[in-house]
């Protein structure tokens, strides 16, 4: 074979190899070089933990204080029908939980569990709020105490926007005498 034919064959082979490498390397680059996100299970960007804190809306557990249950009470409404309420305080000024499961457990004076009522609520930033359940029917025993707890770990989020401001532009009242 002549030198010219050999060079031509090497040139064509080199071009084919370069095309093949380009076809493989471009998708591989986009597959392995993904941008950092708040859901990539890595501590990158300026996150303070894995996918929490920094630019992420989800807060790390060490950035928040656990809400405090100030008190829980049970109130008789009618024969065998009760309502329960718990008063909860969230001291975190910029942290909220959009949805969290809770449980009320009602006990009698012998510490026998009479009923458990479950529900879902939210925790607003820097607030003290009631969690209320009504229509609880307990026929045969008399409830003595109630225990309230959140039944899951809160997924705290950072409050990004400020609360809307309310402005009053007209202060004249109408129909003041009617109820």
PDB file of C-alpha atoms in Angstrom:
ATOM      1  CA  UNK A   1       0.000   0.000   0.000  1.00  0.00           C
ATOM      2  CA  UNK A   2       1.248   3.462  -0.764  1.00  0.00           C
ATOM      3  CA  UNK A   3       2.102   6.033   1.807  1.00  0.00           C
ATOM      4  CA  UNK A   4      -0.580   8.325   0.505  1.00  0.00           C
ATOM      5  CA  UNK A   5      -3.300   5.656   0.936  1.00  0.00           C
ATOM      6  CA  UNK A   6      -2.038   4.825   4.419  1.00  0.00           C
ATOM      7  CA  UNK A   7      -2.166   8.495   5.478  1.00  0.00           C
ATOM      8  CA  UNK A   8      -5.637   8.813   4.041  1.00  0.00           C
ATOM      9  CA  UNK A   9      -6.797   5.734   5.958  1.00  0.00           C
ATOM     10  CA  UNK A  10      -5.312   7.076   9.235  1.00  0.00           C
ATOM     11  CA  UNK A  11      -6.942  10.471   8.637  1.00  0.00           C
ATOM     12  CA  UNK A  12     -10.383   8.942   8.025  1.00  0.00           C
ATOM     13  CA  UNK A  13      -9.990   6.649  11.030  1.00  0.00           C
ATOM     14  CA  UNK A  14      -8.969   9.608  13.202  1.00  0.00           C
ATOM     15  CA  UNK A  15     -11.997  11.618  12.052  1.00  0.00           C
ATOM     16  CA  UNK A  16     -14.318   8.682  12.831  1.00  0.00           C
ATOM     17  CA  UNK A  17     -12.747   8.249  16.267  1.00  0.00           C
ATOM     18  CA  UNK A  18     -13.146  11.995  17.001  1.00  0.00           C
ATOM     19  CA  UNK A  19     -16.809  11.909  15.929  1.00  0.00           C
ATOM     20  CA  UNK A  20     -17.389   8.814  18.060  1.00  0.00           C
ATOM     21  CA  UNK A  21     -15.746  10.461  21.102  1.00  0.00           C
ATOM     22  CA  UNK A  22     -17.773  13.651  20.596  1.00  0.00           C
ATOM     23  CA  UNK A  23     -21.017  11.680  20.386  1.00  0.00           C
ATOM     24  CA  UNK A  24     -20.161   9.911  23.666  1.00  0.00           C
ATOM     25  CA  UNK A  25     -18.602  12.804  25.582  1.00  0.00           C
ATOM     26  CA  UNK A  26     -21.331  15.449  25.067  1.00  0.00           C
ATOM     27  CA  UNK A  27     -24.123  13.371  26.695  1.00  0.00           C
ATOM     28  CA  UNK A  28     -21.675  12.140  29.350  1.00  0.00           C
ATOM     29  CA  UNK A  29     -20.800  15.763  30.197  1.00  0.00           C
ATOM     30  CA  UNK A  30     -24.464  16.701  30.704  1.00  0.00           C
ATOM     31  CA  UNK A  31     -25.119  13.489  32.664  1.00  0.00           C
ATOM     32  CA  UNK A  32     -22.212  13.861  35.107  1.00  0.00           C
ATOM     33  CA  UNK A  33     -22.090  17.674  35.284  1.00  0.00           C
ATOM     34  CA  UNK A  34     -25.519  18.417  36.795  1.00  0.00           C
ATOM     35  CA  UNK A  35     -26.074  21.798  38.426  1.00  0.00           C
ATOM     36  CA  UNK A  36     -26.350  21.904  42.205  1.00  0.00           C
ATOM     37  CA  UNK A  37     -29.917  21.849  43.551  1.00  0.00           C
ATOM     38  CA  UNK A  38     -31.656  21.662  46.918  1.00  0.00           C
ATOM     39  CA  UNK A  39     -32.779  18.085  46.179  1.00  0.00           C
ATOM     40  CA  UNK A  40     -29.571  16.394  45.001  1.00  0.00           C
ATOM     41  CA  UNK A  41     -28.676  14.762  48.366  1.00  0.00           C
ATOM     42  CA  UNK A  42     -25.374  16.651  48.466  1.00  0.00           C
ATOM     43  CA  UNK A  43     -24.116  19.555  50.551  1.00  0.00           C
ATOM     44  CA  UNK A  44     -23.150  21.960  47.818  1.00  0.00           C
ATOM     45  CA  UNK A  45     -23.903  25.567  46.877  1.00  0.00           C
ATOM     46  CA  UNK A  46     -23.873  27.434  50.206  1.00  0.00           C
ATOM     47  CA  UNK A  47     -26.058  24.872  52.028  1.00  0.00           C
ATOM     48  CA  UNK A  48     -25.498  24.513  55.775  1.00  0.00           C
ATOM     49  CA  UNK A  49     -26.447  20.807  55.708  1.00  0.00           C
ATOM     50  CA  UNK A  50     -27.404  18.250  53.078  1.00  0.00           C
ATOM     51  CA  UNK A  51     -30.116  19.992  51.022  1.00  0.00           C
ATOM     52  CA  UNK A  52     -30.994  22.408  53.849  1.00  0.00           C
ATOM     53  CA  UNK A  53     -30.119  25.922  54.941  1.00  0.00           C
ATOM     54  CA  UNK A  54     -28.388  28.561  52.843  1.00  0.00           C
ATOM     55  CA  UNK A  55     -30.157  29.018  49.503  1.00  0.00           C
ATOM     56  CA  UNK A  56     -32.526  26.098  50.182  1.00  0.00           C
ATOM     57  CA  UNK A  57     -35.977  26.828  51.590  1.00  0.00           C
ATOM     58  CA  UNK A  58     -35.822  23.698  53.767  1.00  0.00           C
ATOM     59  CA  UNK A  59     -34.183  24.467  57.106  1.00  0.00           C
ATOM     60  CA  UNK A  60     -31.695  22.234  58.910  1.00  0.00           C
ATOM     61  CA  UNK A  61     -32.785  20.812  62.295  1.00  0.00           C
ATOM     62  CA  UNK A  62     -30.136  22.827  64.159  1.00  0.00           C
ATOM     63  CA  UNK A  63     -31.564  26.090  62.766  1.00  0.00           C
ATOM     64  CA  UNK A  64     -34.932  25.797  64.520  1.00  0.00           C
ATOM     65  CA  UNK A  65     -36.304  25.441  68.022  1.00  0.00           C
ATOM     66  CA  UNK A  66     -38.855  22.699  68.700  1.00  0.00           C
ATOM     67  CA  UNK A  67     -42.392  24.039  69.239  1.00  0.00           C
ATOM     68  CA  UNK A  68     -43.650  23.934  72.822  1.00  0.00           C
ATOM     69  CA  UNK A  69     -47.007  22.511  73.883  1.00  0.00           C
ATOM     70  CA  UNK A  70     -48.073  25.049  76.517  1.00  0.00           C
ATOM     71  CA  UNK A  71     -51.116  23.090  77.687  1.00  0.00           C
ATOM     72  CA  UNK A  72     -53.735  20.542  76.652  1.00  0.00           C
ATOM     73  CA  UNK A  73     -57.296  20.378  77.977  1.00  0.00           C
ATOM     74  CA  UNK A  74     -60.450  18.333  77.534  1.00  0.00           C
ATOM     75  CA  UNK A  75     -63.859  20.011  77.820  1.00  0.00           C
ATOM     76  CA  UNK A  76     -67.244  18.315  78.269  1.00  0.00           C
ATOM     77  CA  UNK A  77     -69.786  19.533  75.704  1.00  0.00           C
ATOM     78  CA  UNK A  78     -72.793  17.300  76.373  1.00  0.00           C
ATOM     79  CA  UNK A  79     -73.410  13.837  77.825  1.00  0.00           C
ATOM     80  CA  UNK A  80     -70.453  11.733  76.657  1.00  0.00           C
ATOM     81  CA  UNK A  81     -69.309  14.298  74.039  1.00  0.00           C
ATOM     82  CA  UNK A  82     -66.070  16.222  74.518  1.00  0.00           C
ATOM     83  CA  UNK A  83     -63.761  18.692  72.797  1.00  0.00           C
ATOM     84  CA  UNK A  84     -59.988  18.829  73.210  1.00  0.00           C
ATOM     85  CA  UNK A  85     -57.613  21.692  72.609  1.00  0.00           C
ATOM     86  CA  UNK A  86     -53.857  22.168  72.862  1.00  0.00           C
ATOM     87  CA  UNK A  87     -52.086  25.476  72.875  1.00  0.00           C
ATOM     88  CA  UNK A  88     -48.779  25.333  70.979  1.00  0.00           C
ATOM     89  CA  UNK A  89     -46.050  27.951  70.660  1.00  0.00           C
ATOM     90  CA  UNK A  90     -43.617  28.243  67.743  1.00  0.00           C
ATOM     91  CA  UNK A  91     -40.781  30.607  68.781  1.00  0.00           C
ATOM     92  CA  UNK A  92     -39.099  30.516  65.348  1.00  0.00           C
ATOM     93  CA  UNK A  93     -39.591  33.905  63.631  1.00  0.00           C
ATOM     94  CA  UNK A  94     -38.804  32.763  60.093  1.00  0.00           C
ATOM     95  CA  UNK A  95     -39.652  29.064  60.119  1.00  0.00           C
ATOM     96  CA  UNK A  96     -42.926  27.304  59.424  1.00  0.00           C
ATOM     97  CA  UNK A  97     -44.262  23.820  58.743  1.00  0.00           C
ATOM     98  CA  UNK A  98     -46.975  23.705  56.054  1.00  0.00           C
ATOM     99  CA  UNK A  99     -48.388  20.361  57.188  1.00  0.00           C
ATOM    100  CA  UNK A 100     -47.710  18.109  60.174  1.00  0.00           C
ATOM    101  CA  UNK A 101     -49.567  15.166  61.717  1.00  0.00           C
ATOM    102  CA  UNK A 102     -50.597  15.248  65.362  1.00  0.00           C
ATOM    103  CA  UNK A 103     -52.361  13.065  67.895  1.00  0.00           C
ATOM    104  CA  UNK A 104     -54.541  13.674  70.933  1.00  0.00           C
ATOM    105  CA  UNK A 105     -54.577  10.791  73.434  1.00  0.00           C
ATOM    106  CA  UNK A 106     -57.316  10.855  76.036  1.00  0.00           C
ATOM    107  CA  UNK A 107     -56.843   8.946  79.325  1.00  0.00           C
ATOM    108  CA  UNK A 108     -59.085   8.274  82.314  1.00  0.00           C
ATOM    109  CA  UNK A 109     -58.087   8.620  85.985  1.00  0.00           C
ATOM    110  CA  UNK A 110     -56.598   5.080  85.934  1.00  0.00           C
ATOM    111  CA  UNK A 111     -54.279   6.040  83.020  1.00  0.00           C
ATOM    112  CA  UNK A 112     -56.221   3.841  80.615  1.00  0.00           C
ATOM    113  CA  UNK A 113     -56.169   5.114  77.040  1.00  0.00           C
ATOM    114  CA  UNK A 114     -59.772   5.829  76.098  1.00  0.00           C
ATOM    115  CA  UNK A 115     -59.347   7.303  72.637  1.00  0.00           C
ATOM    116  CA  UNK A 116     -56.773   8.590  70.198  1.00  0.00           C
ATOM    117  CA  UNK A 117     -57.730  11.298  67.704  1.00  0.00           C
ATOM    118  CA  UNK A 118     -55.345  12.112  64.855  1.00  0.00           C
ATOM    119  CA  UNK A 119     -55.257  15.102  62.541  1.00  0.00           C
ATOM    120  CA  UNK A 120     -53.148  17.456  60.448  1.00  0.00           C
ATOM    121  CA  UNK A 121     -52.272  21.092  61.116  1.00  0.00           C
ATOM    122  CA  UNK A 122     -49.688  23.679  60.111  1.00  0.00           C
ATOM    123  CA  UNK A 123     -47.215  25.608  62.235  1.00  0.00           C
ATOM    124  CA  UNK A 124     -46.966  29.302  61.381  1.00  0.00           C
ATOM    125  CA  UNK A 125     -43.845  31.383  62.069  1.00  0.00           C
ATOM    126  CA  UNK A 126     -43.525  32.959  65.521  1.00  0.00           C
ATOM    127  CA  UNK A 127     -47.044  32.149  66.627  1.00  0.00           C
ATOM    128  CA  UNK A 128     -49.011  30.702  69.488  1.00  0.00           C
ATOM    129  CA  UNK A 129     -51.949  28.743  68.157  1.00  0.00           C
ATOM    130  CA  UNK A 130     -54.630  26.288  69.280  1.00  0.00           C
ATOM    131  CA  UNK A 131     -55.080  22.794  67.868  1.00  0.00           C
ATOM    132  CA  UNK A 132     -58.739  21.871  68.364  1.00  0.00           C
ATOM    133  CA  UNK A 133     -60.752  18.680  67.923  1.00  0.00           C
ATOM    134  CA  UNK A 134     -64.476  18.494  68.631  1.00  0.00           C
ATOM    135  CA  UNK A 135     -67.183  15.857  68.613  1.00  0.00           C
ATOM    136  CA  UNK A 136     -65.228  13.269  70.588  1.00  0.00           C
ATOM    137  CA  UNK A 137     -67.641  10.630  71.906  1.00  0.00           C
ATOM    138  CA  UNK A 138     -66.648   8.719  75.049  1.00  0.00           C
ATOM    139  CA  UNK A 139     -69.647   6.955  76.575  1.00  0.00           C
ATOM    140  CA  UNK A 140     -68.624   4.532  79.331  1.00  0.00           C
ATOM    141  CA  UNK A 141     -65.691   6.211  81.135  1.00  0.00           C
ATOM    142  CA  UNK A 142     -64.865   9.720  82.282  1.00  0.00           C
ATOM    143  CA  UNK A 143     -61.773  11.290  80.709  1.00  0.00           C
ATOM    144  CA  UNK A 144     -59.299  12.792  83.157  1.00  0.00           C
ATOM    145  CA  UNK A 145     -56.439  14.087  81.039  1.00  0.00           C
ATOM    146  CA  UNK A 146     -55.316  14.563  77.450  1.00  0.00           C
ATOM    147  CA  UNK A 147     -51.867  14.288  75.894  1.00  0.00           C
ATOM    148  CA  UNK A 148     -50.955  16.099  72.643  1.00  0.00           C
ATOM    149  CA  UNK A 149     -47.982  15.338  70.413  1.00  0.00           C
ATOM    150  CA  UNK A 150     -46.754  15.840  66.878  1.00  0.00           C
ATOM    151  CA  UNK A 151     -46.435  12.340  65.432  1.00  0.00           C
ATOM    152  CA  UNK A 152     -43.755  13.103  62.868  1.00  0.00           C
ATOM    153  CA  UNK A 153     -40.597  15.122  62.575  1.00  0.00           C
ATOM    154  CA  UNK A 154     -41.397  18.628  61.316  1.00  0.00           C
ATOM    155  CA  UNK A 155     -40.097  19.585  57.873  1.00  0.00           C
ATOM    156  CA  UNK A 156     -39.228  23.208  58.588  1.00  0.00           C
ATOM    157  CA  UNK A 157     -39.241  25.702  55.736  1.00  0.00           C
ATOM    158  CA  UNK A 158     -37.846  29.201  55.649  1.00  0.00           C
ATOM    159  CA  UNK A 159     -40.376  32.001  55.365  1.00  0.00           C
ATOM    160  CA  UNK A 160     -39.353  33.670  52.117  1.00  0.00           C
ATOM    161  CA  UNK A 161     -41.908  36.428  51.717  1.00  0.00           C
ATOM    162  CA  UNK A 162     -43.026  38.929  54.279  1.00  0.00           C
ATOM    163  CA  UNK A 163     -46.538  38.982  55.640  1.00  0.00           C
ATOM    164  CA  UNK A 164     -48.925  41.206  53.728  1.00  0.00           C
ATOM    165  CA  UNK A 165     -49.550  44.553  55.290  1.00  0.00           C
ATOM    166  CA  UNK A 166     -53.065  45.730  55.972  1.00  0.00           C
ATOM    167  CA  UNK A 167     -53.884  49.353  55.421  1.00  0.00           C
ATOM    168  CA  UNK A 168     -57.166  51.087  56.223  1.00  0.00           C
ATOM    169  CA  UNK A 169     -58.090  53.842  53.832  1.00  0.00           C
ATOM    170  CA  UNK A 170     -61.616  54.707  54.966  1.00  0.00           C
ATOM    171  CA  UNK A 171     -62.504  54.817  58.657  1.00  0.00           C
ATOM    172  CA  UNK A 172     -66.201  55.744  58.504  1.00  0.00           C
ATOM    173  CA  UNK A 173     -68.408  52.982  59.930  1.00  0.00           C
ATOM    174  CA  UNK A 174     -71.891  52.312  58.599  1.00  0.00           C
ATOM    175  CA  UNK A 175     -74.805  50.602  60.352  1.00  0.00           C
ATOM    176  CA  UNK A 176     -73.101  50.906  63.729  1.00  0.00           C
ATOM    177  CA  UNK A 177     -76.297  50.082  65.620  1.00  0.00           C
ATOM    178  CA  UNK A 178     -76.992  46.787  63.819  1.00  0.00           C
ATOM    179  CA  UNK A 179     -75.375  43.545  64.818  1.00  0.00           C
TER     180      UNK A 179
END
